[in-house]
mmCIF file of C-alpha atoms and ligand atoms in Angstrom:
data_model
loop_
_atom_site.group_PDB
_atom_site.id
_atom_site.type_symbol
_atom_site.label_atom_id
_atom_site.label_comp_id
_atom_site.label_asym_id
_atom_site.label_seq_id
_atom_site.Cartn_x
_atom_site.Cartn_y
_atom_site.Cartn_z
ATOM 1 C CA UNK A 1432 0.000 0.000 0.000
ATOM 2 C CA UNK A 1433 1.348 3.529 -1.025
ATOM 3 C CA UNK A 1434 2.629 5.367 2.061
ATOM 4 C CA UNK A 1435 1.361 8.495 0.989
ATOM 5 C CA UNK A 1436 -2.116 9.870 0.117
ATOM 6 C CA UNK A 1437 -3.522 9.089 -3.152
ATOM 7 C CA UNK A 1438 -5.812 11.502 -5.173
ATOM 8 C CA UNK A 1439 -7.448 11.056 -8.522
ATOM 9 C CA UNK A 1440 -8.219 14.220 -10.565
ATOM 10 C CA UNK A 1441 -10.314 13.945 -13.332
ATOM 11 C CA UNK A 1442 -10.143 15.802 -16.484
ATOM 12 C CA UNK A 1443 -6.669 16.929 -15.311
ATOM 13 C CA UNK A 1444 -4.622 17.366 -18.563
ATOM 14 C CA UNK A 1445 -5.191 21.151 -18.779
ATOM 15 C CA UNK A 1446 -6.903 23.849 -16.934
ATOM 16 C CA UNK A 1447 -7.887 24.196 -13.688
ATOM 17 C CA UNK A 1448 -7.679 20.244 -13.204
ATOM 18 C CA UNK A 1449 -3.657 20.534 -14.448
ATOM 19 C CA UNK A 1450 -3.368 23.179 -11.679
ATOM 20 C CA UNK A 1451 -5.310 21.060 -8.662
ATOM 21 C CA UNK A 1452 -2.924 18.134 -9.763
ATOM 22 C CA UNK A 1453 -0.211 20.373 -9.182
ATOM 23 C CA UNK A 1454 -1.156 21.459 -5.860
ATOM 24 C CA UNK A 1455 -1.967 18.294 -4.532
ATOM 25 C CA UNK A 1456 1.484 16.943 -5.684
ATOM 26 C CA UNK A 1457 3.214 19.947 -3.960
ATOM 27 C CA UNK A 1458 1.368 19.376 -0.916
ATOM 28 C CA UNK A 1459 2.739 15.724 -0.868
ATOM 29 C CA UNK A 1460 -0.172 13.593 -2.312
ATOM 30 C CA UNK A 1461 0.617 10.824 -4.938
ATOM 31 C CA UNK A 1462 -1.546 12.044 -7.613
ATOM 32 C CA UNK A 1463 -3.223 10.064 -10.825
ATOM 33 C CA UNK A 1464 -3.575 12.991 -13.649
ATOM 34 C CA UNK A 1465 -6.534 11.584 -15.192
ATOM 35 C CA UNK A 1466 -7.373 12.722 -18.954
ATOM 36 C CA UNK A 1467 -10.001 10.723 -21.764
ATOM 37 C CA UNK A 1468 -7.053 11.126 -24.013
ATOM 38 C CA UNK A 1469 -4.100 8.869 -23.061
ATOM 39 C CA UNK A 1470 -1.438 10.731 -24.634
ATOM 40 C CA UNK A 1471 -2.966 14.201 -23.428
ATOM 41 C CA UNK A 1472 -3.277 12.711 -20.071
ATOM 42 C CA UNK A 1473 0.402 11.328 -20.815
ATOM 43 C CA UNK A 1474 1.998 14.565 -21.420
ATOM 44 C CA UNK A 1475 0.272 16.277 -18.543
ATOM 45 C CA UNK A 1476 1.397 13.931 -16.082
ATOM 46 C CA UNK A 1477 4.972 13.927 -17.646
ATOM 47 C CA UNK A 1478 5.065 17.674 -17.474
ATOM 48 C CA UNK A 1479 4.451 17.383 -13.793
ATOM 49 C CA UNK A 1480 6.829 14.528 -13.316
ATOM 50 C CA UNK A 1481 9.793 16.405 -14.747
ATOM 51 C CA UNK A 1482 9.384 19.304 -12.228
ATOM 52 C CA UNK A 1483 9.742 16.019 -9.505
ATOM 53 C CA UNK A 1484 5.951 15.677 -8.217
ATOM 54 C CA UNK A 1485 5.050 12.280 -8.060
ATOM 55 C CA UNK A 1486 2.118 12.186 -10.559
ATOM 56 C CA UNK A 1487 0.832 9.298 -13.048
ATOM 57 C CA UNK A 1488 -1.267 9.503 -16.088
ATOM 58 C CA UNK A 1489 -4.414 7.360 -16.421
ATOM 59 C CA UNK A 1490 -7.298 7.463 -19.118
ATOM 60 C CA UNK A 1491 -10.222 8.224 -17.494
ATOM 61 C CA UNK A 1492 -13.453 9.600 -19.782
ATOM 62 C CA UNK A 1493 -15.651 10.160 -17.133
ATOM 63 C CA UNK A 1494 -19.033 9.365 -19.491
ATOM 64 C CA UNK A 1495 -17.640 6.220 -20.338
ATOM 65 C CA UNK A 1496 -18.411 3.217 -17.571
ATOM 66 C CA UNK A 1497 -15.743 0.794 -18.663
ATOM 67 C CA UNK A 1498 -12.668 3.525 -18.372
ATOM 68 C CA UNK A 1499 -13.959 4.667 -14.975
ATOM 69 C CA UNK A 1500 -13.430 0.893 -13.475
ATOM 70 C CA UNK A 1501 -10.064 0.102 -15.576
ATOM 71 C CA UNK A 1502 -9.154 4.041 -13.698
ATOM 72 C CA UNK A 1503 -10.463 2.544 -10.447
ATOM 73 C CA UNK A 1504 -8.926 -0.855 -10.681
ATOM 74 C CA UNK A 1505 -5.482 1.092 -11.924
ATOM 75 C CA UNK A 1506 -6.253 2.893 -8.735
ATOM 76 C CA UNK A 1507 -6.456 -0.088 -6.665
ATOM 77 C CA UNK A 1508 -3.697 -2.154 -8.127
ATOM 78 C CA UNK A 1509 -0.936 0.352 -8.167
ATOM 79 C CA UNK A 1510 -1.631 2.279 -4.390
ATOM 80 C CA UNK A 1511 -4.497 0.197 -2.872
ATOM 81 C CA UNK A 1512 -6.043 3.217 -1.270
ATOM 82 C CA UNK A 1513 -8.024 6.316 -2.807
ATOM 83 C CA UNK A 1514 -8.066 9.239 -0.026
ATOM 84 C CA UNK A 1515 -9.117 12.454 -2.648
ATOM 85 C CA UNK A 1516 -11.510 12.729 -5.246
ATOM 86 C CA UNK A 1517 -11.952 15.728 -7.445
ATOM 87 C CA UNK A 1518 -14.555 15.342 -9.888
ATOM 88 C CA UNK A 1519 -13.213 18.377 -12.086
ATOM 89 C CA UNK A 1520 -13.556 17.095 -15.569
ATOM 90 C CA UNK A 1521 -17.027 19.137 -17.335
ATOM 91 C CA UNK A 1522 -17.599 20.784 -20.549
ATOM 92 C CA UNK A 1523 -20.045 23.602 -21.435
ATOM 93 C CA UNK A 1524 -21.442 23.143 -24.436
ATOM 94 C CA UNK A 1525 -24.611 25.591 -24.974
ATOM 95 C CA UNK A 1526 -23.642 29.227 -24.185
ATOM 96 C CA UNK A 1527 -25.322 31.857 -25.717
ATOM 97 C CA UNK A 1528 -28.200 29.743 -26.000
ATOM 98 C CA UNK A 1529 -31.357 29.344 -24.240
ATOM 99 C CA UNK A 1530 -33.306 26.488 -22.533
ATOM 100 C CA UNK A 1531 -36.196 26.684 -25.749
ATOM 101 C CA UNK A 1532 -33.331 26.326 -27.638
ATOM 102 C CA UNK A 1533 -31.108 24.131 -26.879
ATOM 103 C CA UNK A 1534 -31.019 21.359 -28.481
ATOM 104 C CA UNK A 1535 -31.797 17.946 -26.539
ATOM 105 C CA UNK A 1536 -28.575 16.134 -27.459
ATOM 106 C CA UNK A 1537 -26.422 19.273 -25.827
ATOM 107 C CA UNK A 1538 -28.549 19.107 -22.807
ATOM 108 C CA UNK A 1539 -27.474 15.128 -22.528
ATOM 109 C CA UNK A 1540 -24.591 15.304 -23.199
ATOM 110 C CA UNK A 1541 -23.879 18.187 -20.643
ATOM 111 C CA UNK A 1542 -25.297 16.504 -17.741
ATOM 112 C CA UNK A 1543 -23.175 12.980 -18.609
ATOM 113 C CA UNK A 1544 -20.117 14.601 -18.512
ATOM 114 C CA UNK A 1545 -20.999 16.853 -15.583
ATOM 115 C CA UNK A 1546 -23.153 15.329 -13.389
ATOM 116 C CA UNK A 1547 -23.519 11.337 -14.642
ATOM 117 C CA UNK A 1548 -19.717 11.910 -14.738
ATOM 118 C CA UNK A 1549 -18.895 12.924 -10.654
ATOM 119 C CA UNK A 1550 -21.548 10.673 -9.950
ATOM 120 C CA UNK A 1551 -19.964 7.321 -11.606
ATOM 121 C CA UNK A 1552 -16.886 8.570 -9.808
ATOM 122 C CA UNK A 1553 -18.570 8.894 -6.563
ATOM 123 C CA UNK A 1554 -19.763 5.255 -6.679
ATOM 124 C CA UNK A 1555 -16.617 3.790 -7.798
ATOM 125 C CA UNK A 1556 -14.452 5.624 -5.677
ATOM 126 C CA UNK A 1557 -16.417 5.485 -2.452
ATOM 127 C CA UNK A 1558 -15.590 1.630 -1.495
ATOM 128 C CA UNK A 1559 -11.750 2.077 -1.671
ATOM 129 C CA UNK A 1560 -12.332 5.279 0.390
ATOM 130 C CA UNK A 1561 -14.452 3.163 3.106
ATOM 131 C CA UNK A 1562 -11.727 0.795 2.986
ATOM 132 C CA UNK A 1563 -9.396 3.116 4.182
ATOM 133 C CA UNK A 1564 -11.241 4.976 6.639
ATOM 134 C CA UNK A 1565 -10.858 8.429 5.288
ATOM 135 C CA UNK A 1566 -11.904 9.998 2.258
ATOM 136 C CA UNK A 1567 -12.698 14.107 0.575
ATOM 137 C CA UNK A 1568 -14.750 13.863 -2.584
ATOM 138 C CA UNK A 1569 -14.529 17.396 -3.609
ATOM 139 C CA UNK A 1570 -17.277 18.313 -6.805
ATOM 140 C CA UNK A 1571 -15.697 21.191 -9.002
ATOM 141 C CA UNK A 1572 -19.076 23.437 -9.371
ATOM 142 C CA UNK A 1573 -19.975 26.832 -10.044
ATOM 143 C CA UNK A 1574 -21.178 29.783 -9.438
ATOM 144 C CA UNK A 1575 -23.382 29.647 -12.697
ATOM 145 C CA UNK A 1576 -25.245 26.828 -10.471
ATOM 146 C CA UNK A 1577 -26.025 28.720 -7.598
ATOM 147 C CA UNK A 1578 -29.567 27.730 -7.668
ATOM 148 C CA UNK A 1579 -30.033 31.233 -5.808
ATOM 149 C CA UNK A 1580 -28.414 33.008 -9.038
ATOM 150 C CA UNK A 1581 -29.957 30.839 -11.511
ATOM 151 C CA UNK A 1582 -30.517 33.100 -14.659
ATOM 152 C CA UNK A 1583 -30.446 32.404 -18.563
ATOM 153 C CA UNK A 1584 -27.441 31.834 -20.434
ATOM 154 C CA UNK A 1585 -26.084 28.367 -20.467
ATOM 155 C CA UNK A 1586 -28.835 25.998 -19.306
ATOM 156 C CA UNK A 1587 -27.708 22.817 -19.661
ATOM 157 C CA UNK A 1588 -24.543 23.904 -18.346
ATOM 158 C CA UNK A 1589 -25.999 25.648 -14.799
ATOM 159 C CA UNK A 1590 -28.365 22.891 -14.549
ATOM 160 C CA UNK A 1591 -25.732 20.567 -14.741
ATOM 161 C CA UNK A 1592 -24.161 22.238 -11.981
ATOM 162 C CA UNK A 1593 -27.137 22.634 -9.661
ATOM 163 C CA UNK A 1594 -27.792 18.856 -10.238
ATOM 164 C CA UNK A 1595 -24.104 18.620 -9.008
ATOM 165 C CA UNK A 1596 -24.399 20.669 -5.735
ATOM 166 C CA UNK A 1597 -27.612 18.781 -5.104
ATOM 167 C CA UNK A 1598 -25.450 15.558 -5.316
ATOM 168 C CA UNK A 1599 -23.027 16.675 -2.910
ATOM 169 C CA UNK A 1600 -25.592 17.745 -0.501
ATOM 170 C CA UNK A 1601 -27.291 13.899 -0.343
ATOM 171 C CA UNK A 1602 -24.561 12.149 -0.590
ATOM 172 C CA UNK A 1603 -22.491 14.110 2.191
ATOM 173 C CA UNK A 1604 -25.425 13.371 3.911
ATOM 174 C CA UNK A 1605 -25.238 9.525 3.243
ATOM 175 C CA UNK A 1606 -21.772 9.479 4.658
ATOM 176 C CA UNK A 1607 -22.309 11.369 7.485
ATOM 177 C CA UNK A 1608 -21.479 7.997 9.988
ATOM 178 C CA UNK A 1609 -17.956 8.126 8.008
ATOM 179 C CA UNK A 1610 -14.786 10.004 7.550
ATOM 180 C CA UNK A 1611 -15.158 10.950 3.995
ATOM 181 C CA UNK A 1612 -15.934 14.509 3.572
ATOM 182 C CA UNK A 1613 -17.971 15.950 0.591
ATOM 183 C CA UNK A 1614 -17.970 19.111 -0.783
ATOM 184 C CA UNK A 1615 -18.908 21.175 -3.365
ATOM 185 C CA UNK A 1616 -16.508 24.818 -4.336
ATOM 186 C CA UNK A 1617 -16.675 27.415 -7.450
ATOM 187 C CA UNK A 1618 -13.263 28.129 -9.299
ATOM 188 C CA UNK A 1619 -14.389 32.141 -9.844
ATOM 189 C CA UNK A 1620 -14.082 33.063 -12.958
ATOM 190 C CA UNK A 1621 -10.688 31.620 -14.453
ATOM 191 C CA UNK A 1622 -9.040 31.671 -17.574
ATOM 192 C CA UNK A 1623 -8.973 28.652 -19.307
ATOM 193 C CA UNK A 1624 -10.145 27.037 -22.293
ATOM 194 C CA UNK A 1625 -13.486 26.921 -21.009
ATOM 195 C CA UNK A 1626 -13.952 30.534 -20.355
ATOM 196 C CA UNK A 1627 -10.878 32.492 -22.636
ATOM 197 C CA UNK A 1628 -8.843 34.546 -21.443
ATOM 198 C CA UNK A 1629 -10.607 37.631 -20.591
ATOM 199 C CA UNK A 1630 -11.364 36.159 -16.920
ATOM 200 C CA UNK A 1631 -9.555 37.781 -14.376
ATOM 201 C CA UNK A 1632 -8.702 34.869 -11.958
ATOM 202 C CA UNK A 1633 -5.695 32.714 -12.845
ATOM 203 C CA UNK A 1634 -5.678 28.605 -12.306
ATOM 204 C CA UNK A 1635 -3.523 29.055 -9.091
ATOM 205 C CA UNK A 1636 -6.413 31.461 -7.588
ATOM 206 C CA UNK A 1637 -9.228 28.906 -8.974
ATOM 207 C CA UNK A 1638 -7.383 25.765 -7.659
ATOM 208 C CA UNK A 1639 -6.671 26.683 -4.073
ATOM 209 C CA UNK A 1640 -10.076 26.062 -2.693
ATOM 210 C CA UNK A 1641 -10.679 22.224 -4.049
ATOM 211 C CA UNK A 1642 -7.339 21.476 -3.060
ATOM 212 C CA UNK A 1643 -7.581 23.040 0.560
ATOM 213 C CA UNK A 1644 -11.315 20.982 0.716
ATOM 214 C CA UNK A 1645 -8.777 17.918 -0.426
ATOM 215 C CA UNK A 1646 -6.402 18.282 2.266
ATOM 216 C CA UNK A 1647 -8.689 19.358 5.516
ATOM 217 C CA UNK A 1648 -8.518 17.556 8.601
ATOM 218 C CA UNK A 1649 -11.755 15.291 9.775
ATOM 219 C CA UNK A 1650 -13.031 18.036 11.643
ATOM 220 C CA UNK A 1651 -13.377 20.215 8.084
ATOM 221 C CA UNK A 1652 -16.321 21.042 6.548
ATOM 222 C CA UNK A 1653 -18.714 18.497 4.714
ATOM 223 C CA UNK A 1654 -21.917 19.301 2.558
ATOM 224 C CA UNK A 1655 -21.211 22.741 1.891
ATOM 225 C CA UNK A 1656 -20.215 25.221 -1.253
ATOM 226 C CA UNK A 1657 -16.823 27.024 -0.723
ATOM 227 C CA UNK A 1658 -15.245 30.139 -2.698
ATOM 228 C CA UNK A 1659 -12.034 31.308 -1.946
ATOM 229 C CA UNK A 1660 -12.821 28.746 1.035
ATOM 230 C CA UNK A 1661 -15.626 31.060 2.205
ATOM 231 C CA UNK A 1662 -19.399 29.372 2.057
ATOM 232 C CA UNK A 1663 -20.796 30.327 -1.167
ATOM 233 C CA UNK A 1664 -24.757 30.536 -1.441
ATOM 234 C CA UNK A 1665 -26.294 27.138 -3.080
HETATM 235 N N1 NAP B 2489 -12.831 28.414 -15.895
HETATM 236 C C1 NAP B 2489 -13.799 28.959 -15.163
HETATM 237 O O1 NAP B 2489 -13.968 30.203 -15.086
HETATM 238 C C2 NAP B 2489 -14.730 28.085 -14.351
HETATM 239 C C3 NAP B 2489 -15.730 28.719 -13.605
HETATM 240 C C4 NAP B 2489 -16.573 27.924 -12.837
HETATM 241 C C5 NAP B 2489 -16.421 26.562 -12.807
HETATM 242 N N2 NAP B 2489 -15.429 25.967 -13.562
HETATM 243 C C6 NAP B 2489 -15.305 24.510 -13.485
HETATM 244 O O2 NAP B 2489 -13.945 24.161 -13.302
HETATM 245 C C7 NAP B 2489 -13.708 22.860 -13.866
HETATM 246 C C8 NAP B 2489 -12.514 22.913 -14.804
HETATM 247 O O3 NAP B 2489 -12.807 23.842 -15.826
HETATM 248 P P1 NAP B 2489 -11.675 24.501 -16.744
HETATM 249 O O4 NAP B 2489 -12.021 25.940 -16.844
HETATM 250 O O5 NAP B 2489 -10.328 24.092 -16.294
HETATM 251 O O6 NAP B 2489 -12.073 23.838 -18.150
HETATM 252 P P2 NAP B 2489 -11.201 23.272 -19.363
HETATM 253 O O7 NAP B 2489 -9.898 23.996 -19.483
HETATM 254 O O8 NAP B 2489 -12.149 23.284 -20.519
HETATM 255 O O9 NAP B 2489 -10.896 21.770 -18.917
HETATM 256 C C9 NAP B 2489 -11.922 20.823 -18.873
HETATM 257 C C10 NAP B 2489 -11.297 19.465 -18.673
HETATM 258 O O10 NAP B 2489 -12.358 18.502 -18.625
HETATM 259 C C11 NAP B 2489 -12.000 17.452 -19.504
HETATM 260 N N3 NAP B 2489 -13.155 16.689 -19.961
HETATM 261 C C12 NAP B 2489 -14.196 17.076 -20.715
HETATM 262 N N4 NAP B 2489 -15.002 16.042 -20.958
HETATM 263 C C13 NAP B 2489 -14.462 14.967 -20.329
HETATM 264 C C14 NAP B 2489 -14.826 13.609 -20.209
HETATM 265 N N5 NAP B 2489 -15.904 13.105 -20.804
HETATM 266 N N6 NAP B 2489 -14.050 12.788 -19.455
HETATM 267 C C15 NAP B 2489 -12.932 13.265 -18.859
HETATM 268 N N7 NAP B 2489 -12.512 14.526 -18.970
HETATM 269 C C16 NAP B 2489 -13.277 15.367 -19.699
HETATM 270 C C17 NAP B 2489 -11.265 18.140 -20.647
HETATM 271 O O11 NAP B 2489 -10.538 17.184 -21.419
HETATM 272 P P3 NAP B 2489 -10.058 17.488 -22.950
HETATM 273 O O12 NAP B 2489 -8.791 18.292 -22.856
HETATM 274 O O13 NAP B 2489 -9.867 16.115 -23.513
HETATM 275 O O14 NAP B 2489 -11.170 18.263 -23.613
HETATM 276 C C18 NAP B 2489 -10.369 19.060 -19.829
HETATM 277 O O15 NAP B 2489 -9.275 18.360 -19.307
HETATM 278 C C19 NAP B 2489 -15.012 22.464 -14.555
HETATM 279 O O16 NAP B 2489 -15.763 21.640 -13.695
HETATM 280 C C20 NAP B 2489 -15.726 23.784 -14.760
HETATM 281 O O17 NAP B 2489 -17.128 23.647 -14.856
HETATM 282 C C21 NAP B 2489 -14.594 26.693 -14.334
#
């Protein structure tokens, strides 16, 4: 069994993800950069590896069932434990578009990768967790989801997030008798590939707050939304 703490990442290759897998390296964790492409996912975790962090690539496509047991049972076989889970990996597919609009396909596919996704993860990830007694599951939301802020512009893709806060609010609630902590926390408004680059938060600002949820003590919050690790309204 690996000494150290193990966390998966998904959709880590670039963006925020990239930076989380970062942080959680520096901070000491073994890390699996997960990516759905294998050589993206390869390069990533190289990149990381040259600078000395102990990180490894694994394919994960977080809407396909099959990759997310071989990326458990990688998981298992290499470290036998799972402490961290960030379910980072989304897309948003339908901006500038509105819920008449959209079409149904985009709505689908939306909520697969970003709430079917963390959700498959959950499940997988939760025995090996349980196993070892400790666990943080922390679901990469945002703000657009705030179900108190809820406005047009992107449907599927606040829906998707709402559905995801939801999520973390029932199942924190489900492992309330354990030591695995679930949370929810908003990025702000970073520039990636996601958003271009006109937002004014960089992926170190964005990052901070999933990776402090990853590495609180048992006493640390569970069910709740963080920014900047401040509660954030639902
Ligand atoms: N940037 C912001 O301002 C902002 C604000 C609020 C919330 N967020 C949230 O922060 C998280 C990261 O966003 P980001 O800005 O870093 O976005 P990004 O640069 O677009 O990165 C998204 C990542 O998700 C991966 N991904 C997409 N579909 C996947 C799938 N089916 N399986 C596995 N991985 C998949 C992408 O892989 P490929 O490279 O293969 O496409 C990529 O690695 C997301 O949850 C997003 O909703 C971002």
């Amino acid at each position: 069994m690996s000494e150290k703490r193990v966390a998966l990442v998904t959709g880590a290759n670039r963006g925020i993800g990239f930076e989380i897998a970062k942080q959680l390296a520096t901070a000491g964790l073994g890390v699996v950069l997960s990516a759905r492409d294998e050589d993206r996912g390869r390069r990533a975790a190289a990149a990381l590896a040259d600078e000395g962090h102990d990180v490894r690539p694994c394919q994960l496509d977080v809407t396909d069932p099959a990759s997310v047991g071989r990326a458990l049972a990688f998981v298992e076989r290499n470290f036998s434990r799972l402490d961290v889970l960030i379910n980072n990996a989304a897309v948003s597919l339908d901006r500038k578009t509105t819920l008449l609009e959209v079409e149904e396909d985009v709505v689908r596919e939306t909520f697969e990768v970003n709430f079917y996704g963390p959700l498959r993860l959950c499940r997988a990830s939760i025995p090996l967790m349980k196993k070892g007694g400790y666990g943080r599951i922390v679901n990469v939301s945002s703000g657009r989801g705030s179900f108190t802020k809820l406005a047009a512009d992107g449907p599927a893709y606040r829906i998707s997030k709402t559905a995801l806060n939801a999520l973390t609010c029932v199942l924190s609630d489900e492992l309330k008798e354990t030591e695995i902590l679930v949370n929810a926390m908003t990025p702000g408004w970073v520039r990636t590939r996601l958003t271009g680059l006109r937002a004014p938060r960089s992926v170190a600002e964005g990052a901070e707050t999933a990776v402090w949820l990853a590495t609180v003590g048992n006493d640390g919050p569970r069910g709740g939304f963080f920014k900047d690790r401040d509660i954030f309204p639902w």
